[in-house]
Coordinates of C-alpha atoms (C1' of nucleotides) in Angstrom, one line a residue:
Chain A
M241 CA 136.0 -9.2 44.3
A242 CA 137.5 -11.1 47.3
K243 CA 136.1 -14.5 47.6
P244 CA 137.4 -17.3 49.7
S245 CA 139.5 -19.4 47.4
G246 CA 141.8 -21.9 48.9
L247 CA 142.4 -25.4 50.1
S248 CA 142.5 -25.6 53.9
I249 CA 142.6 -28.6 56.1
D250 CA 141.8 -28.7 59.7
S251 CA 143.6 -31.0 62.0
D252 CA 140.6 -33.0 63.2
P253 CA 140.5 -36.7 62.2
N254 CA 137.6 -36.3 59.9
I255 CA 137.8 -33.7 57.3
S256 CA 135.2 -32.2 55.2
F257 CA 135.8 -30.6 51.9
S258 CA 134.0 -27.5 50.8
L259 CA 134.3 -27.1 47.1
H260 CA 133.4 -23.6 46.0
I261 CA 132.6 -23.3 42.3
P262 CA 131.7 -19.9 41.0
T263 CA 128.3 -19.9 39.4
V264 CA 129.3 -20.0 35.8
L265 CA 125.9 -19.1 34.4
N266 CA 125.7 -16.1 36.6
S267 CA 129.2 -15.0 36.2
F268 CA 130.0 -11.5 35.3
P269 CA 133.2 -10.2 33.9
E270 CA 134.5 -9.1 37.2
Q271 CA 134.0 -12.6 38.5
E272 CA 136.1 -14.3 35.9
D273 CA 139.0 -14.5 38.3
T274 CA 137.0 -16.4 40.7
K275 CA 138.1 -20.0 40.7
P276 CA 136.8 -23.1 42.3
S277 CA 138.4 -23.8 45.5
I278 CA 138.3 -26.5 48.1
I279 CA 138.2 -25.9 51.8
I280 CA 138.7 -28.9 53.9
N281 CA 137.4 -28.7 57.4
N282 CA 137.6 -31.3 60.2
N283 CA 134.3 -30.6 61.8
S284 CA 133.1 -34.2 61.9
N285 CA 134.5 -37.2 63.7
Y286 CA 133.2 -39.9 61.4
C287 CA 132.2 -38.6 58.1
P288 CA 134.7 -36.8 56.0
K289 CA 132.8 -35.2 53.2
V290 CA 133.1 -33.0 50.2
S291 CA 130.6 -30.2 50.1
V292 CA 130.0 -28.5 46.9
S293 CA 128.4 -25.2 46.8
A294 CA 127.9 -22.6 44.2
M295 CA 129.3 -19.4 45.2
D296 CA 127.7 -16.3 43.8
D297 CA 127.0 -12.9 45.0
A298 CA 123.9 -14.0 46.9
S299 CA 125.7 -16.6 48.9
T300 CA 128.5 -14.4 49.8
A301 CA 126.7 -11.1 50.3
N302 CA 123.8 -12.6 52.1
T303 CA 124.2 -12.8 55.8
S304 CA 122.4 -16.1 55.9
P305 CA 123.1 -17.8 52.7
P306 CA 121.2 -21.0 51.8
P307 CA 123.0 -24.1 52.8
P308 CA 125.3 -25.4 50.1
T309 CA 124.5 -28.6 48.4
T310 CA 126.5 -31.1 50.3
I311 CA 127.4 -34.4 48.7
Q312 CA 129.2 -36.7 50.9
F313 CA 131.6 -39.4 50.0
P314 CA 134.2 -41.2 52.0
V315 CA 137.6 -39.7 52.2
N316 CA 140.1 -41.7 54.2
L317 CA 142.8 -39.4 55.4
N318 CA 145.2 -40.4 58.1
R319 CA 145.6 -37.3 59.9
S320 CA 148.7 -36.6 61.7
Q321 CA 148.4 -36.8 65.4
D322 CA 149.5 -33.4 66.2
D323 CA 146.6 -31.2 67.0
H324 CA 147.6 -28.2 65.1
P325 CA 144.9 -25.8 64.6
R326 CA 143.5 -25.1 61.2
R327 CA 146.2 -25.2 58.6
V328 CA 146.0 -24.0 55.1
I329 CA 148.1 -26.2 52.9
G330 CA 147.6 -24.4 49.6
E331 CA 145.2 -23.4 47.0
M332 CA 143.9 -25.7 44.4
D333 CA 143.3 -24.1 41.1
F334 CA 141.0 -26.3 39.1
F335 CA 141.7 -24.3 36.0
A336 CA 145.4 -24.9 36.3
E337 CA 146.6 -27.5 33.9
K338 CA 149.3 -28.5 36.4
S339 CA 146.8 -29.5 38.9
F340 CA 145.1 -32.0 36.7
K341 CA 148.3 -33.3 35.3
L342 CA 149.7 -34.0 38.7
A343 CA 146.6 -35.6 39.8
A344 CA 146.6 -37.9 36.9
E345 CA 150.0 -39.1 37.5
V346 CA 149.3 -40.3 41.0
D347 CA 148.1 -43.8 41.6
E348 CA 144.6 -43.6 42.9
S349 CA 145.3 -46.3 45.5
D350 CA 147.7 -44.1 47.2
H351 CA 145.0 -41.9 48.6
A352 CA 144.2 -44.5 51.3
N353 CA 147.4 -43.7 53.0
A354 CA 147.6 -40.1 52.1
D355 CA 149.4 -37.8 54.4
I356 CA 148.4 -34.3 53.9
N357 CA 151.8 -33.1 55.0
D358 CA 153.5 -35.2 52.3
P359 CA 153.6 -33.5 48.9
V360 CA 152.9 -36.8 47.1
D361 CA 150.0 -37.6 49.4
R362 CA 148.7 -34.1 48.9
T363 CA 148.7 -34.8 45.2
A364 CA 146.7 -37.9 45.8
L365 CA 144.3 -35.9 47.8
E366 CA 144.0 -33.5 44.9
L367 CA 143.3 -36.4 42.6
N368 CA 140.7 -37.6 44.9
V369 CA 139.1 -34.2 45.0
N370 CA 139.3 -33.8 41.3
L371 CA 137.4 -37.1 40.8
A372 CA 134.9 -36.0 43.3
V373 CA 134.4 -32.7 41.5
L374 CA 133.9 -34.5 38.2
Q375 CA 131.4 -36.9 39.8
V376 CA 129.5 -34.1 41.4
E377 CA 129.5 -32.1 38.2
L378 CA 128.3 -35.1 36.3
E379 CA 125.6 -35.8 38.8
R380 CA 124.5 -32.2 38.6
M381 CA 124.3 -32.2 34.8
N382 CA 122.4 -35.4 34.9
T383 CA 119.9 -33.9 37.2
E384 CA 119.6 -30.8 35.0
N385 CA 119.2 -32.9 32.0
Q386 CA 116.5 -34.9 33.6
R387 CA 114.7 -31.7 34.6
L388 CA 114.9 -30.4 31.1
R389 CA 113.5 -33.6 29.8
E390 CA 110.6 -33.3 32.0
M391 CA 110.0 -29.8 30.9
L392 CA 110.2 -30.9 27.3
S393 CA 107.7 -33.6 27.8
Q394 CA 105.4 -31.1 29.3
V395 CA 105.9 -28.8 26.4
T396 CA 105.2 -31.6 24.0
A397 CA 102.0 -32.4 25.8
N398 CA 101.0 -28.7 25.6
Y399 CA 101.8 -28.7 21.9
N400 CA 99.5 -31.5 21.2
T401 CA 96.8 -29.8 23.1
V402 CA 97.2 -26.6 21.2
Q403 CA 97.3 -28.4 17.9
K404 CA 93.9 -29.9 18.6
H405 CA 92.7 -26.5 19.7
L406 CA 94.0 -24.9 16.5
V407 CA 92.3 -27.5 14.3
T408 CA 89.0 -26.9 16.1
L409 CA 89.3 -23.1 15.8
M410 CA 90.3 -23.3 12.1
Q411 CA 87.2 -25.4 11.5
Q412 CA 85.1 -22.9 13.4
Q413 CA 86.6 -20.1 11.4
Q414 CA 85.8 -21.8 8.1
Q415 CA 82.3 -22.3 9.1
Q416 CA 81.9 -18.6 10.1
D417 CA 83.6 -17.5 6.8
G418 CA 81.1 -19.6 5.0
K419 CA 78.3 -17.5 6.5
G420 CA 79.9 -14.4 5.0
E421 CA 80.7 -12.8 8.2
K422 CA 83.6 -10.5 8.2
P423 CA 86.2 -10.8 10.9
E424 CA 85.6 -7.3 12.2
E425 CA 82.0 -8.0 12.5
Q426 CA 82.8 -11.3 14.2
K427 CA 84.7 -9.5 16.8
K428 CA 81.9 -7.1 17.5
S429 CA 79.3 -9.8 17.5
N430 CA 81.4 -12.0 19.7
G431 CA 82.1 -9.1 22.0
E432 CA 85.4 -10.6 22.9
L433 CA 87.7 -8.1 21.4
M434 CA 86.5 -4.6 21.5
V435 CA 89.5 -3.0 19.9
P436 CA 88.9 0.4 18.2
R437 CA 88.5 0.1 14.5
Q438 CA 91.1 2.7 13.9
F439 CA 93.7 0.7 15.7
M440 CA 92.7 -2.4 13.9
D441 CA 93.1 -0.8 10.5
L442 CA 96.3 0.9 11.3
G443 CA 97.6 -2.2 12.9
L444 CA 97.3 -4.1 9.7
A445 CA 99.3 -1.6 7.8
A446 CA 101.7 -1.2 10.6
A447 CA 102.6 -4.8 10.9
A448 CA 102.9 -5.2 7.2
A449 CA 105.1 -2.2 6.9
A450 CA 107.1 -3.3 9.9
A451 CA 107.6 -6.6 8.1
E452 CA 108.9 -4.9 5.1
V453 CA 111.2 -2.7 7.0
E454 CA 112.6 -5.5 9.0
T455 CA 113.3 -7.6 6.0
E456 CA 115.6 -5.0 4.8
E457 CA 117.0 -3.8 8.1
P458 CA 117.0 -6.5 10.7
S459 CA 117.5 -5.2 14.2
L460 CA 117.6 -6.4 17.7
S461 CA 114.3 -4.7 18.3
S462 CA 112.1 -2.2 16.8
T463 CA 113.6 0.4 19.0
D464 CA 116.6 1.0 16.9
G465 CA 116.4 2.5 13.6
R466 CA 112.7 2.4 13.0
S467 CA 112.5 5.9 12.0
Q468 CA 115.8 6.7 10.6
D469 CA 116.3 3.5 8.6
R470 CA 113.4 3.9 6.3
S471 CA 114.7 5.1 3.0
G472 CA 113.3 8.4 2.1
S473 CA 111.5 9.0 5.3
P474 CA 112.2 12.1 7.2
N475 CA 114.4 12.0 10.2
A476 CA 112.8 11.3 13.5
E477 CA 112.5 14.8 14.6
V478 CA 110.6 15.7 11.5
A479 CA 108.6 12.6 11.8
S480 CA 107.7 13.4 15.3
K481 CA 106.6 16.8 14.3
D482 CA 104.9 15.5 11.3
F483 CA 102.9 13.3 13.4
R484 CA 101.7 16.3 15.2
S485 CA 101.2 18.0 11.9
R486 CA 99.3 15.1 10.6
K487 CA 97.2 15.0 13.6
R488 CA 96.3 18.6 13.2
G489 CA 96.0 18.4 9.5
S490 CA 93.9 15.3 9.6
S491 CA 90.9 17.3 10.6
E492 CA 91.4 19.6 7.7
D493 CA 91.5 16.7 5.2
G494 CA 87.8 16.7 5.0
R495 CA 87.9 20.3 3.8
G496 CA 90.6 19.6 1.3
T497 CA 90.7 17.9 -2.0
G498 CA 90.5 14.5 -0.5
G499 CA 93.9 13.6 -1.6
E500 CA 96.6 12.5 0.7
D501 CA 99.2 15.1 1.3
S502 CA 102.6 14.0 2.5
P503 CA 104.4 16.1 5.1
D504 CA 106.4 17.8 2.4
G505 CA 103.4 18.6 0.4
N506 CA 103.7 16.1 -2.3
K507 CA 100.7 14.1 -3.3
V508 CA 101.1 10.6 -2.3
P509 CA 98.9 7.9 -3.8
R510 CA 96.8 5.8 -1.5
F511 CA 98.3 2.6 -0.2
S512 CA 101.8 3.7 -1.3
S513 CA 104.6 2.5 0.8
S514 CA 105.4 5.9 2.2
K515 CA 101.8 6.2 3.4
T516 CA 102.1 2.8 4.9
V517 CA 105.2 3.9 6.6
D518 CA 103.5 6.9 7.9
Q519 CA 100.7 4.8 9.2
T520 CA 103.3 2.6 10.8
E521 CA 104.9 5.5 12.4
A522 CA 101.6 6.8 13.6
T523 CA 100.5 3.5 14.9
M524 CA 103.7 2.6 16.6
R525 CA 103.6 6.0 18.2
K526 CA 100.1 5.5 19.3
A527 CA 100.7 2.1 20.7
R528 CA 101.8 2.5 24.3
V529 CA 103.4 0.3 26.8
S530 CA 102.7 1.2 30.4
V531 CA 104.9 -0.2 33.2
R532 CA 103.7 -0.2 36.7
A533 CA 106.4 -0.6 39.3
R534 CA 106.7 0.2 42.9
S535 CA 109.2 2.9 43.4
E536 CA 109.8 5.8 45.7
A537 CA 112.0 7.4 43.1
P538 CA 110.5 10.1 40.9
M539 CA 111.4 8.1 37.8
I540 CA 112.4 4.6 37.1
T541 CA 115.9 4.0 35.7
D542 CA 115.5 2.5 32.3
G543 CA 118.9 3.3 30.9
C544 CA 117.8 6.1 28.6
Q545 CA 118.3 9.8 29.1
W546 CA 115.1 11.9 29.3
R547 CA 114.3 15.5 29.3
K548 CA 111.1 16.7 30.9
Y549 CA 109.1 18.9 28.7
G550 CA 105.9 19.3 30.5
Q551 CA 103.8 18.5 33.5
K552 CA 100.0 18.4 33.8
M553 CA 97.5 17.6 36.3
A554 CA 95.5 14.7 35.0
K555 CA 91.9 14.2 35.8
G556 CA 91.2 11.8 38.5
N557 CA 94.7 11.7 39.9
P558 CA 96.0 14.2 42.4
C559 CA 99.5 13.4 41.3
P560 CA 100.8 15.4 38.4
R561 CA 101.8 13.6 35.2
A562 CA 105.2 14.4 33.8
Y563 CA 106.1 14.3 30.2
Y564 CA 109.6 13.3 29.1
R565 CA 111.3 12.8 25.7
C566 CA 114.3 10.8 25.0
T567 CA 117.5 12.9 24.6
M568 CA 119.9 10.2 23.8
A569 CA 119.8 11.2 20.2
A570 CA 118.7 14.3 18.4
G571 CA 115.1 13.9 17.3
C572 CA 114.4 10.6 19.0
P573 CA 110.7 10.4 18.9
V574 CA 110.3 8.3 22.1
R575 CA 108.4 9.9 24.9
K576 CA 107.2 8.7 28.2
Q577 CA 104.8 9.8 30.8
V578 CA 105.4 9.3 34.4
Q579 CA 102.7 9.4 37.0
R580 CA 102.0 7.9 40.3
C581 CA 99.0 5.7 40.8
A582 CA 96.2 7.5 42.5
E583 CA 95.2 4.4 44.5
D584 CA 98.6 3.4 45.6
R585 CA 101.2 6.2 45.4
T586 CA 104.0 3.8 45.8
I587 CA 103.3 2.6 42.4
L588 CA 104.9 4.5 39.6
I589 CA 103.3 4.3 36.2
T590 CA 105.6 4.9 33.3
T591 CA 104.1 4.9 29.8
Y592 CA 106.4 4.6 26.8
E593 CA 105.5 5.7 23.4
G594 CA 107.4 5.4 20.1
N595 CA 110.6 3.8 19.1
H596 CA 114.1 4.9 19.5
N597 CA 116.0 5.9 16.4
H598 CA 119.4 5.3 17.8
P599 CA 121.5 2.5 19.3
L600 CA 120.8 1.8 22.9
P601 CA 123.2 1.1 25.7
P602 CA 122.9 -2.3 27.2
A603 CA 121.3 -0.8 30.3
A604 CA 118.5 0.5 28.2
M605 CA 118.1 -2.5 26.0
A606 CA 115.9 -4.5 28.3
M607 CA 113.3 -1.9 28.9
A608 CA 113.3 -0.6 25.3
S609 CA 113.2 -4.1 23.9
T610 CA 110.4 -5.1 26.2
T611 CA 108.3 -2.1 25.6
S612 CA 108.7 -2.1 21.9
S613 CA 108.1 -5.8 21.7
A614 CA 105.0 -5.5 23.7
A615 CA 103.8 -2.7 21.5
R616 CA 104.5 -4.7 18.3
M617 CA 102.8 -7.7 19.8
L618 CA 99.8 -5.6 20.1
L619 CA 100.0 -4.4 16.5
S620 CA 100.8 -7.8 15.2
G621 CA 97.9 -9.3 17.0
S622 CA 95.6 -6.9 15.5
M623 CA 96.9 -7.6 12.1
S624 CA 96.4 -11.3 12.5
S625 CA 92.9 -11.0 13.6
A626 CA 92.1 -8.4 11.1
D627 CA 93.3 -10.6 8.4
G628 CA 90.6 -13.0 9.3
L629 CA 92.7 -16.1 9.7
M630 CA 92.1 -16.1 13.4
N631 CA 89.2 -15.1 15.3
S632 CA 89.4 -13.1 18.5
N633 CA 89.3 -16.2 20.6
F634 CA 92.2 -17.6 18.9
L635 CA 94.1 -14.4 19.1
T636 CA 93.4 -14.3 22.8
R637 CA 94.5 -17.8 23.4
T638 CA 97.5 -17.8 21.2
L639 CA 99.1 -14.4 21.1
L640 CA 98.3 -13.8 24.7
P641 CA 97.9 -17.2 26.1
C642 CA 98.7 -16.5 29.7
S643 CA 96.6 -14.8 32.2
S644 CA 99.0 -14.4 35.0
S645 CA 97.9 -10.8 35.6
M646 CA 101.4 -9.4 35.1
A647 CA 100.6 -7.7 31.8
T648 CA 97.3 -6.5 30.4
I649 CA 96.2 -5.0 27.2
S650 CA 93.7 -2.3 27.4
A651 CA 91.7 -2.0 24.2
S652 CA 89.3 0.5 25.7
A653 CA 92.0 3.1 26.3
P654 CA 92.3 6.0 23.8
F655 CA 95.5 4.4 22.6
P656 CA 96.1 0.7 22.5
T657 CA 98.1 0.2 25.6
V658 CA 100.0 -2.8 27.0
T659 CA 100.3 -2.6 30.8
L660 CA 103.1 -4.5 32.4
D661 CA 102.3 -4.8 36.0
L662 CA 105.5 -5.3 38.0
T663 CA 103.8 -4.8 41.3
Q664 CA 102.1 -8.1 41.6
T665 CA 103.2 -11.6 42.2
P666 CA 102.8 -13.8 39.2
N667 CA 100.9 -16.5 41.0
P668 CA 98.1 -17.2 38.5
L669 CA 95.8 -18.6 41.1
Q670 CA 95.7 -15.4 43.0
F671 CA 94.8 -13.1 40.2
P672 CA 91.8 -14.2 38.1
R673 CA 91.7 -12.7 34.7
P674 CA 89.7 -9.4 34.7
E675 CA 86.9 -9.2 32.2
G676 CA 87.7 -7.6 28.9
Q677 CA 91.5 -7.8 29.3
F678 CA 94.0 -10.0 27.7
Q679 CA 97.1 -10.7 29.5
V680 CA 100.6 -11.8 28.7
P681 CA 103.2 -13.1 30.9
F682 CA 105.8 -10.9 32.3
P683 CA 108.4 -11.1 35.0
N684 CA 107.6 -10.8 38.6
P685 CA 108.4 -7.6 40.3
P686 CA 111.8 -7.0 41.8
S687 CA 112.2 -9.5 44.6
H688 CA 113.5 -6.8 46.9
P689 CA 111.0 -4.1 47.6
N690 CA 113.7 -1.5 47.5
S691 CA 115.1 -2.5 44.2
Q692 CA 113.1 0.3 42.7
A693 CA 115.7 1.5 40.2
S694 CA 115.3 -1.6 38.1
P695 CA 111.8 -2.8 37.7
L696 CA 112.9 -4.8 34.7
P697 CA 116.0 -6.9 34.8
L698 CA 118.7 -5.9 32.6
L699 CA 118.8 -8.1 29.5
P700 CA 122.2 -9.5 29.2
Q701 CA 124.0 -8.1 26.2
I702 CA 124.8 -11.5 24.9
F703 CA 121.2 -12.5 24.9
G704 CA 120.2 -9.5 23.0
Q705 CA 122.9 -10.1 20.5
A706 CA 121.8 -13.7 20.0
L707 CA 118.3 -12.4 19.3
Y708 CA 119.7 -9.9 16.9
N709 CA 121.7 -12.6 15.1
Q710 CA 118.7 -14.9 14.9
S711 CA 116.5 -12.1 13.7
K712 CA 119.1 -11.3 11.0
F713 CA 119.4 -14.9 10.1
S714 CA 115.7 -15.5 9.7
N715 CA 115.3 -12.3 7.7
D716 CA 118.1 -13.1 5.4
I717 CA 116.4 -16.2 4.3
E718 CA 113.9 -15.9 1.5
Q719 CA 110.4 -16.2 2.7
P720 CA 108.0 -18.5 1.0
Q721 CA 105.5 -16.5 -1.0
M722 CA 102.4 -18.0 0.5
N723 CA 101.2 -14.9 2.0
H724 CA 104.2 -12.7 2.3
Q725 CA 102.7 -9.9 4.3
L726 CA 100.9 -12.1 6.7
Q727 CA 103.7 -14.5 7.2
Q728 CA 106.2 -11.8 7.9
G729 CA 103.9 -10.1 10.2
Q730 CA 103.4 -13.4 12.1
Q731 CA 107.1 -13.8 12.1
N732 CA 107.5 -10.4 13.7
S733 CA 104.8 -11.4 16.1
L734 CA 106.7 -14.5 17.0
A735 CA 109.9 -12.6 17.4
D736 CA 108.2 -10.0 19.4
T737 CA 106.6 -12.5 21.7
V738 CA 109.8 -14.3 22.2
N739 CA 111.6 -11.1 22.6
A740 CA 109.3 -10.0 25.3
A741 CA 109.5 -13.4 26.9
T742 CA 113.2 -13.4 26.8
A743 CA 113.3 -10.0 28.5
A744 CA 111.0 -11.5 31.0
I745 CA 113.0 -14.5 31.8
A746 CA 116.1 -12.4 32.0
A747 CA 115.0 -12.0 35.6
D748 CA 116.9 -15.2 36.2
P749 CA 120.3 -15.1 34.8
N750 CA 120.9 -18.8 35.3
F751 CA 117.8 -19.8 33.4
T752 CA 118.5 -17.1 30.8
A753 CA 121.8 -18.5 29.9
A754 CA 120.5 -22.1 29.9
L755 CA 117.6 -21.3 27.6
A756 CA 119.0 -18.6 25.5
A757 CA 120.0 -21.0 22.8
A758 CA 116.5 -22.6 22.8
I759 CA 114.7 -19.3 22.6
T760 CA 116.8 -18.0 19.8
S761 CA 116.4 -21.3 18.0
I762 CA 112.7 -20.7 18.2
I763 CA 113.1 -17.4 16.5
G764 CA 115.4 -18.9 13.9
S765 CA 112.9 -21.6 13.1
S766 CA 110.1 -19.3 12.5
H767 CA 110.7 -18.9 8.8
T768 CA 110.1 -22.6 8.2
S769 CA 107.2 -22.9 10.5
N770 CA 103.6 -22.9 9.5
V771 CA 100.9 -20.4 10.3
A772 CA 100.4 -21.9 13.7
N773 CA 103.9 -20.8 14.6
N774 CA 102.6 -17.4 15.3
N775 CA 102.5 -18.1 18.9
G776 CA 106.0 -18.4 20.2
A777 CA 107.0 -19.4 23.6
N778 CA 105.7 -17.8 26.7
L779 CA 107.8 -18.4 29.7
T780 CA 106.8 -17.4 33.1
S781 CA 108.8 -17.7 36.2
T782 CA 108.2 -17.1 39.8
T783 CA 110.4 -17.0 42.8
N784 CA 109.7 -18.2 46.2
N785 CA 110.0 -15.4 48.7
A786 CA 112.3 -17.4 50.8
P787 CA 115.9 -16.6 50.1
G788 CA 117.7 -19.2 48.1
A789 CA 114.4 -20.8 47.1
P790 CA 114.5 -22.1 43.6
R791 CA 112.9 -20.3 40.8
Q792 CA 110.1 -22.2 39.1
W793 CA 109.5 -22.1 35.5
W794 CA 106.6 -23.1 33.3
F795 CA 105.4 -22.6 29.9
G796 CA 102.2 -20.6 29.5
G797 CA 99.8 -21.4 32.3
G798 CA 97.3 -19.1 33.9
T799 CA 94.0 -19.1 35.7
D800 CA 92.2 -20.9 32.9
L801 CA 95.1 -23.4 32.7
T802 CA 95.6 -22.4 29.1
P803 CA 98.5 -24.5 27.9
A804 CA 101.6 -23.1 26.5
Y805 CA 102.0 -22.9 22.8
I806 CA 105.2 -24.4 21.6
F807 CA 105.0 -25.8 18.1
E808 CA 106.7 -28.6 16.3
E809 CA 109.8 -26.6 15.2
D810 CA 110.2 -25.2 18.6
V811 CA 110.0 -28.6 20.3
K812 CA 112.6 -29.9 17.9
H813 CA 114.9 -27.1 18.7
L814 CA 114.4 -27.6 22.4
H815 CA 115.1 -31.3 21.9
S816 CA 118.3 -30.5 20.0
N817 CA 119.4 -28.1 22.6
I818 CA 118.8 -30.4 25.5
D819 CA 120.3 -33.4 23.8
Chain B
dC125 C1' 126.8 29.5 29.9
dG126 C1' 124.6 25.5 28.7
dA127 C1' 121.5 21.9 30.0
dG128 C1' 117.6 20.7 32.3
dT129 C1' 113.2 22.0 34.7
dT130 C1' 109.0 24.7 35.6
dT131 C1' 104.9 26.5 34.2
dG132 C1' 101.4 29.1 31.8
dA133 C1' 99.7 29.3 27.2
dC134 C1' 98.2 27.1 23.3
dC135 C1' 96.4 23.5 20.2
dC136 C1' 93.6 19.7 19.2
dG137 C1' 90.2 16.0 19.7
dC138 C1' 86.1 14.7 21.6
dG139 C1' 81.7 14.6 23.9
dC140 C1' 77.7 17.1 25.0
Chain C
dG84 C1' 79.5 25.8 19.3
dC85 C1' 81.5 25.2 23.7
dG86 C1' 83.9 23.3 27.3
dC87 C1' 87.0 19.8 29.0
dG88 C1' 91.0 17.2 29.1
dG89 C1' 95.3 15.5 27.1
dG90 C1' 99.4 16.8 25.0
dT91 C1' 103.0 20.1 23.6
dC92 C1' 105.4 24.4 23.2
dA93 C1' 108.4 27.9 24.8
dA94 C1' 109.8 31.5 27.8
dA95 C1' 111.5 32.0 32.3
dC96 C1' 113.9 30.0 35.7
dT97 C1' 117.4 26.9 38.2
dC98 C1' 121.5 24.6 38.7
dG99 C1' 126.1 23.0 38.2

DNA sequence: CGAGTTTGACCCGCGC
DNA sequence: GCGCGGGTCAAACTCG
C-alpha cells in the first residue's frame, strides 16, 4: 500500500505543512505500516500553515478527495535564498521514539531562526510540528468529545420521554388486565398486531427455549451452534429432515393417539424441554429474514457457500425463484431463496431461513448475524407481547421503534418475515410508515450503486468478538429469579436488537469503532436492567450522497418522531465510555 | 470423477 | 375432494 509518507519542504518563503495521519479507526491490517507524515509545501507567500488530513483509502483512491482539514498556525521559517525547487529533506516518523526524543531536547525558542538545512534547526522544526500535531489532535478530540456529549444529552432526553411513555403504557396495561382481557384478544381487538396465532404461540416457546440454550452455550449469534449444541438433539441434517417429517406428520396427529411423537418415535410428554426445543427449531426455521438489495449478480455475496437444490416459477413473478442450502457444513439447515423483484428486476430478494450449525467465517458473520438477530427479534417480540406485559402498541414502539422504512416485518405472510430493504435511502421523512407494518432501522444501501456484492457491510471481527464476549459475560452471571423465562427472553431480545443495530452501524467503520464499547456495554448491562430494558439501542445512520460528506447518526427517529429508547443503564455506560 | 446445477416429479398445506 | 402453489427430492446433466 503505497501512500505518500515523507517530509518535504519547498523552497518558497512560506511553507505549508501537510500532516497525513492514517485513519486509525478505519485502519486495516495492511495499513498498519502507514505512518503519519508531514509534507511541507511553499505554496503561499504569507501564511505558512500546517494542514492535517486523514488519509484513508477514500482520500487516496478517489480522484477528487474531499479537502483535508486545514488548521493553520504560524510557522516562522527563514528560508534560504536559493531557489531550489522542491526538496525533500527527510521523513518524519511520528511513531519513532527518536523523533520525539530529539524534538524534546531542542529549545523551543530556536525554531524562530530555524534553518531547514541545518540539522539542529530541522530538529527544532520537528519539535514545532510535533507540538502542532499534538495540538491538532487535542483539538480534534475535544471536538469529538463535545459531539458525543451532545449526543448523550439527546439520548438522555429520549430516555426521559420513553420512561414517561412506559409508565403510561403500563398503567393502560393494568387497566386492561383489570377488565380480564387477554393479551391475544387485545391484539385482535386493537387490530394493531395481526400476527398469526401459531407464530405467537411458537414464539413464546421459542424465545424461552432460546434463552435456556443461550444460558448454557453463549454464542456470538444464534447462527452458530443452535442445532448442534442442544444436548440430545439430533444433528442438523436430521433436524432439518425431521422438520419436514414433522410437517408431514403433523397432519396425521389428528388420526393418531393424540400423543406427541418425537422424531425417533419415543413418546415425549407435553411441554418437555425437547418439545420446546423442537418448537424452537421449527419456529426459528419458519421465521425468515428477507433482504432486498440492488444487484445485477444472480446472487448476493454473503460469505457462505450455497448449493442450489431447486428452482420454481413462483406465482405473480416472471422471474424464477431459486432455492439454495448452505453447504459450509454437513447438515447445515440454513436455506435461502433468491428471486428478483417483479416490479424492479434490479432488486434481488434473498430470503434466509434457519440458523447455521457451524462457525462462520468473518465474511459471513455480518449477514448471518443480522438475519438471525432480526429473526430472533421477531420471535422475542412475539414472546413479550404474548406474555401480556406489553401490549402491541408498546411492542411496536419499543422493540421496533423506528420507522425509517429500511426494514419491515410482515405479519401477514405465511411465515413471519423480516424484510431488510437495502434499496432505499433511510431518510425517514421520505418514507412514511406503511399501514400494518412495523419497521426497524437498518443500514442504508451501499453508497455505490455497483457495490452489489456486499449489500450489508462486513461486520468487523473485533466487533463481533466483543459482542460474543459481552454475551458470554452476561450469560455467565446468575439471573435474578423474578421471571426467569421472560427476563432471559428480553435479554435475548435486547442482545438481538443491539446485534442487529451493530451490524447496521458497521456500515461506518469509524463510528463502529468509536461506539463498539458503548454498544457492548449496553449488552453487558442488560442483566442488571429492569423490564424496560427490553428495548436496546437503535442506531441509524445516513450518508450524504456527496463524497466526503459526514455520516449523520441518530438514535431512533422515524416519521412519527418516535424517540430512541436508551435506558438508564445504557446511558450510564455511554457516559462512562465518553468520559 | 466429484461437485454443483437443472429440471421434472412428488409431497404437502390450504382454499374453494 | 380437488386443484393450486410452495417447497423439496433426485436423476440427469454440466463443468472443471
